[in-house]
Amino acid sequence: MTSPTQDRAPLGLARVDQVLVVATLRRIHDPEASDAFVVTLEVAPGERLDEEALLGELGAAPSALGPQALWSLEVTRTHAGSGTQVSESRAEVRLDVVVPTAQADAGVEVLESLWGRVSSLATTSAQGPDRETAIGRAREVVALVWDVRADRLRVSDEEHHPEHGGWTIGLVDGDVARYEVELAATVDGPRTIRVRRRQATEVADSIGESG
């Protein structure tokens, strides 16, 4: 008689079909991150993501900001399937960086540079999303990073960038915050997403209204 353990197909950490990589930047006195960068790396069947290079890039990036920058790096994996067969293996990697206010601009530059290198690790190509996909993805990313309900996010404005298939989607969370989401944020990185978060009072003050 064969035991359940012998029947079960082994799970291997080497296999990954998709990696979601998130990096956030928060000023040390702010309760929420002001910027987020997201990239989805799809791995073709039979290919293997260079995980050592990915984690090396993410781990080294904060060092460019000096000893005052605080950071944490979290890695999680999810395996799913039916019976003994694994049909999908996904990983999520999240880098959170906290910097003094004076270093916020430098922090954004470091993460922008990092994202170009991370995107290059993908083994498959990606196409720019259509409008409905772009809006849905924008809501999903904001809900993921800031732990807000996606169905509460209202689209305030949108702009298509046909030269590289990208979109800029404005989302509003009631009177709390506004998010500017750039999907396919660069010509060479259709899988990249950048989000800027501003409190509602900041948006009002920028157009000369009291918040």
mmCIF file of C-alpha atoms in Angstrom, residues 41-185:
data_model
loop_
_atom_site.group_PDB
_atom_site.id
_atom_site.type_symbol
_atom_site.label_atom_id
_atom_site.label_comp_id
_atom_site.label_asym_id
_atom_site.label_seq_id
_atom_site.Cartn_x
_atom_site.Cartn_y
_atom_site.Cartn_z
ATOM 1 C CA LEU A 41 7.495 38.812 -13.832
ATOM 2 C CA GLU A 42 5.926 35.979 -15.824
ATOM 3 C CA VAL A 43 8.201 32.965 -16.190
ATOM 4 C CA ALA A 44 7.775 30.821 -19.301
ATOM 5 C CA PRO A 45 7.322 27.035 -18.919
ATOM 6 C CA GLY A 46 10.697 25.370 -18.636
ATOM 7 C CA GLU A 47 12.426 28.661 -17.836
ATOM 8 C CA ARG A 48 13.757 29.714 -14.474
ATOM 9 C CA LEU A 49 13.849 33.145 -12.905
ATOM 10 C CA ASP A 50 17.248 34.268 -11.661
ATOM 11 C CA GLU A 51 16.138 34.606 -8.039
ATOM 12 C CA GLU A 52 19.644 35.332 -6.806
ATOM 13 C CA ALA A 53 19.894 38.334 -9.118
ATOM 14 C CA LEU A 54 16.420 39.555 -8.115
ATOM 15 C CA LEU A 55 17.027 39.369 -4.379
ATOM 16 C CA GLY A 56 20.503 40.817 -4.837
ATOM 17 C CA GLU A 57 19.095 43.870 -6.615
ATOM 18 C CA LEU A 58 16.379 44.406 -4.012
ATOM 19 C CA GLY A 59 18.678 43.892 -1.057
ATOM 20 C CA ALA A 60 21.371 46.233 -2.358
ATOM 21 C CA ALA A 61 19.137 49.138 -3.410
ATOM 22 C CA PRO A 62 18.603 50.710 0.048
ATOM 23 C CA SER A 63 22.365 50.872 0.663
ATOM 24 C CA ALA A 64 22.549 53.676 -1.916
ATOM 25 C CA LEU A 65 20.552 55.835 0.506
ATOM 26 C CA GLY A 66 22.972 55.491 3.394
ATOM 27 C CA PRO A 67 22.590 54.229 6.974
ATOM 28 C CA GLN A 68 19.562 56.405 7.751
ATOM 29 C CA ALA A 69 17.369 54.438 5.346
ATOM 30 C CA LEU A 70 15.447 51.609 6.991
ATOM 31 C CA TRP A 71 14.170 48.671 4.968
ATOM 32 C CA SER A 72 12.491 45.274 5.157
ATOM 33 C CA LEU A 73 12.288 42.548 2.514
ATOM 34 C CA GLU A 74 9.499 39.955 2.667
ATOM 35 C CA VAL A 75 9.227 36.890 0.421
ATOM 36 C CA THR A 76 6.171 34.621 0.301
ATOM 37 C CA ARG A 77 5.271 31.677 -1.954
ATOM 38 C CA THR A 78 1.959 30.118 -2.922
ATOM 39 C CA HIS A 79 1.567 26.716 -4.561
ATOM 40 C CA ALA A 80 -1.829 25.628 -5.900
ATOM 41 C CA GLY A 81 -3.168 22.606 -7.739
ATOM 42 C CA SER A 82 -5.542 19.649 -7.623
ATOM 43 C CA GLY A 83 -4.844 16.185 -6.311
ATOM 44 C CA THR A 84 -1.115 15.578 -6.405
ATOM 45 C CA GLN A 85 -0.474 17.986 -9.266
ATOM 46 C CA VAL A 86 0.892 21.482 -8.748
ATOM 47 C CA SER A 87 -0.695 23.719 -11.408
ATOM 48 C CA GLU A 88 0.657 27.083 -10.310
ATOM 49 C CA SER A 89 3.538 28.377 -8.219
ATOM 50 C CA ARG A 90 3.637 32.086 -7.397
ATOM 51 C CA ALA A 91 5.921 34.249 -5.324
ATOM 52 C CA GLU A 92 5.481 37.725 -3.904
ATOM 53 C CA VAL A 93 8.484 39.840 -2.966
ATOM 54 C CA ARG A 94 7.988 43.134 -1.127
ATOM 55 C CA LEU A 95 10.646 45.714 -0.326
ATOM 56 C CA ASP A 96 9.583 48.540 2.017
ATOM 57 C CA VAL A 97 11.979 51.479 2.384
ATOM 58 C CA VAL A 98 11.651 54.251 4.982
ATOM 59 C CA VAL A 99 13.738 57.398 4.580
ATOM 60 C CA PRO A 100 14.087 60.833 6.192
ATOM 61 C CA THR A 101 12.031 63.484 4.387
ATOM 62 C CA ALA A 102 15.200 65.086 3.010
ATOM 63 C CA GLN A 103 16.030 61.831 1.200
ATOM 64 C CA ALA A 104 12.597 61.212 -0.316
ATOM 65 C CA ASP A 105 13.527 62.426 -3.818
ATOM 66 C CA ALA A 106 16.725 60.378 -3.770
ATOM 67 C CA GLY A 107 14.695 57.351 -2.654
ATOM 68 C CA VAL A 108 12.340 57.692 -5.615
ATOM 69 C CA GLU A 109 15.328 57.886 -7.987
ATOM 70 C CA VAL A 110 16.840 54.735 -6.466
ATOM 71 C CA LEU A 111 13.591 52.783 -6.868
ATOM 72 C CA GLU A 112 13.076 54.040 -10.435
ATOM 73 C CA SER A 113 16.543 52.801 -11.362
ATOM 74 C CA LEU A 114 15.928 49.511 -9.563
ATOM 75 C CA TRP A 115 12.709 48.911 -11.476
ATOM 76 C CA GLY A 116 14.383 49.024 -14.847
ATOM 77 C CA ARG A 117 16.788 46.305 -13.737
ATOM 78 C CA VAL A 118 14.074 44.169 -12.147
ATOM 79 C CA SER A 119 11.907 44.300 -15.292
ATOM 80 C CA SER A 120 14.795 42.975 -17.377
ATOM 81 C CA LEU A 121 14.760 39.702 -15.406
ATOM 82 C CA ALA A 122 11.441 38.594 -16.961
ATOM 83 C CA THR A 123 11.689 35.653 -19.349
ATOM 84 C CA THR A 124 8.517 36.485 -21.313
ATOM 85 C CA SER A 125 7.290 39.592 -23.118
ATOM 86 C CA ALA A 126 4.200 41.558 -22.082
ATOM 87 C CA GLN A 127 1.632 43.645 -23.927
ATOM 88 C CA GLY A 128 0.099 46.917 -22.778
ATOM 89 C CA PRO A 129 -3.361 46.459 -21.187
ATOM 90 C CA ASP A 130 -6.682 47.570 -22.631
ATOM 91 C CA ARG A 131 -8.739 50.195 -20.771
ATOM 92 C CA GLU A 132 -10.834 47.884 -18.601
ATOM 93 C CA THR A 133 -7.838 45.765 -17.686
ATOM 94 C CA ALA A 134 -5.843 48.876 -16.848
ATOM 95 C CA ILE A 135 -8.530 50.238 -14.514
ATOM 96 C CA GLY A 136 -8.995 46.880 -12.821
ATOM 97 C CA ARG A 137 -5.269 46.414 -12.376
ATOM 98 C CA ALA A 138 -4.870 49.949 -11.006
ATOM 99 C CA ARG A 139 -7.499 49.265 -8.352
ATOM 100 C CA GLU A 140 -5.934 45.903 -7.473
ATOM 101 C CA VAL A 141 -2.461 47.375 -7.009
ATOM 102 C CA VAL A 142 -3.635 50.261 -4.813
ATOM 103 C CA ALA A 143 -5.667 47.839 -2.676
ATOM 104 C CA LEU A 144 -2.660 45.548 -2.358
ATOM 105 C CA VAL A 145 -0.134 48.199 -1.361
ATOM 106 C CA TRP A 146 -2.277 50.413 0.871
ATOM 107 C CA ASP A 147 -4.785 47.883 2.192
ATOM 108 C CA VAL A 148 -7.850 49.765 0.959
ATOM 109 C CA ARG A 149 -10.961 48.270 -0.613
ATOM 110 C CA ALA A 150 -10.702 48.156 -4.395
ATOM 111 C CA ASP A 151 -14.455 48.731 -4.805
ATOM 112 C CA ARG A 152 -14.177 52.056 -2.942
ATOM 113 C CA LEU A 153 -11.713 53.495 -5.445
ATOM 114 C CA ARG A 154 -13.374 55.828 -7.950
ATOM 115 C CA VAL A 155 -11.779 56.669 -11.300
ATOM 116 C CA SER A 156 -11.262 60.443 -11.429
ATOM 117 C CA ASP A 157 -9.361 60.702 -14.715
ATOM 118 C CA GLU A 158 -7.549 58.572 -17.262
ATOM 119 C CA GLU A 159 -5.088 58.986 -20.115
ATOM 120 C CA HIS A 160 -3.950 56.468 -22.708
ATOM 121 C CA HIS A 161 -0.353 56.460 -23.959
ATOM 122 C CA PRO A 162 -0.575 54.659 -27.315
ATOM 123 C CA GLU A 163 3.134 55.052 -28.069
ATOM 124 C CA HIS A 164 3.877 52.222 -25.639
ATOM 125 C CA GLY A 165 0.416 50.929 -24.715
ATOM 126 C CA GLY A 166 0.426 52.490 -21.262
ATOM 127 C CA TRP A 167 -2.183 54.237 -19.132
ATOM 128 C CA THR A 168 -2.310 56.825 -16.381
ATOM 129 C CA ILE A 169 -5.310 56.231 -14.121
ATOM 130 C CA GLY A 170 -6.374 58.603 -11.334
ATOM 131 C CA LEU A 171 -8.156 56.930 -8.419
ATOM 132 C CA VAL A 172 -9.818 58.609 -5.444
ATOM 133 C CA ASP A 173 -10.551 57.005 -2.081
ATOM 134 C CA GLY A 174 -13.365 59.252 -0.876
ATOM 135 C CA ASP A 175 -11.971 62.233 1.009
ATOM 136 C CA VAL A 176 -8.911 60.300 2.163
ATOM 137 C CA ALA A 177 -6.418 60.074 -0.690
ATOM 138 C CA ARG A 178 -5.766 60.311 -4.405
ATOM 139 C CA TYR A 179 -3.648 57.786 -6.308
ATOM 140 C CA GLU A 180 -1.965 58.360 -9.659
ATOM 141 C CA VAL A 181 -1.331 54.975 -11.243
ATOM 142 C CA GLU A 182 0.958 54.626 -14.258
ATOM 143 C CA LEU A 183 0.583 51.251 -15.973
ATOM 144 C CA ALA A 184 3.231 50.226 -18.474
ATOM 145 C CA ALA A 185 5.159 53.074 -16.928
#
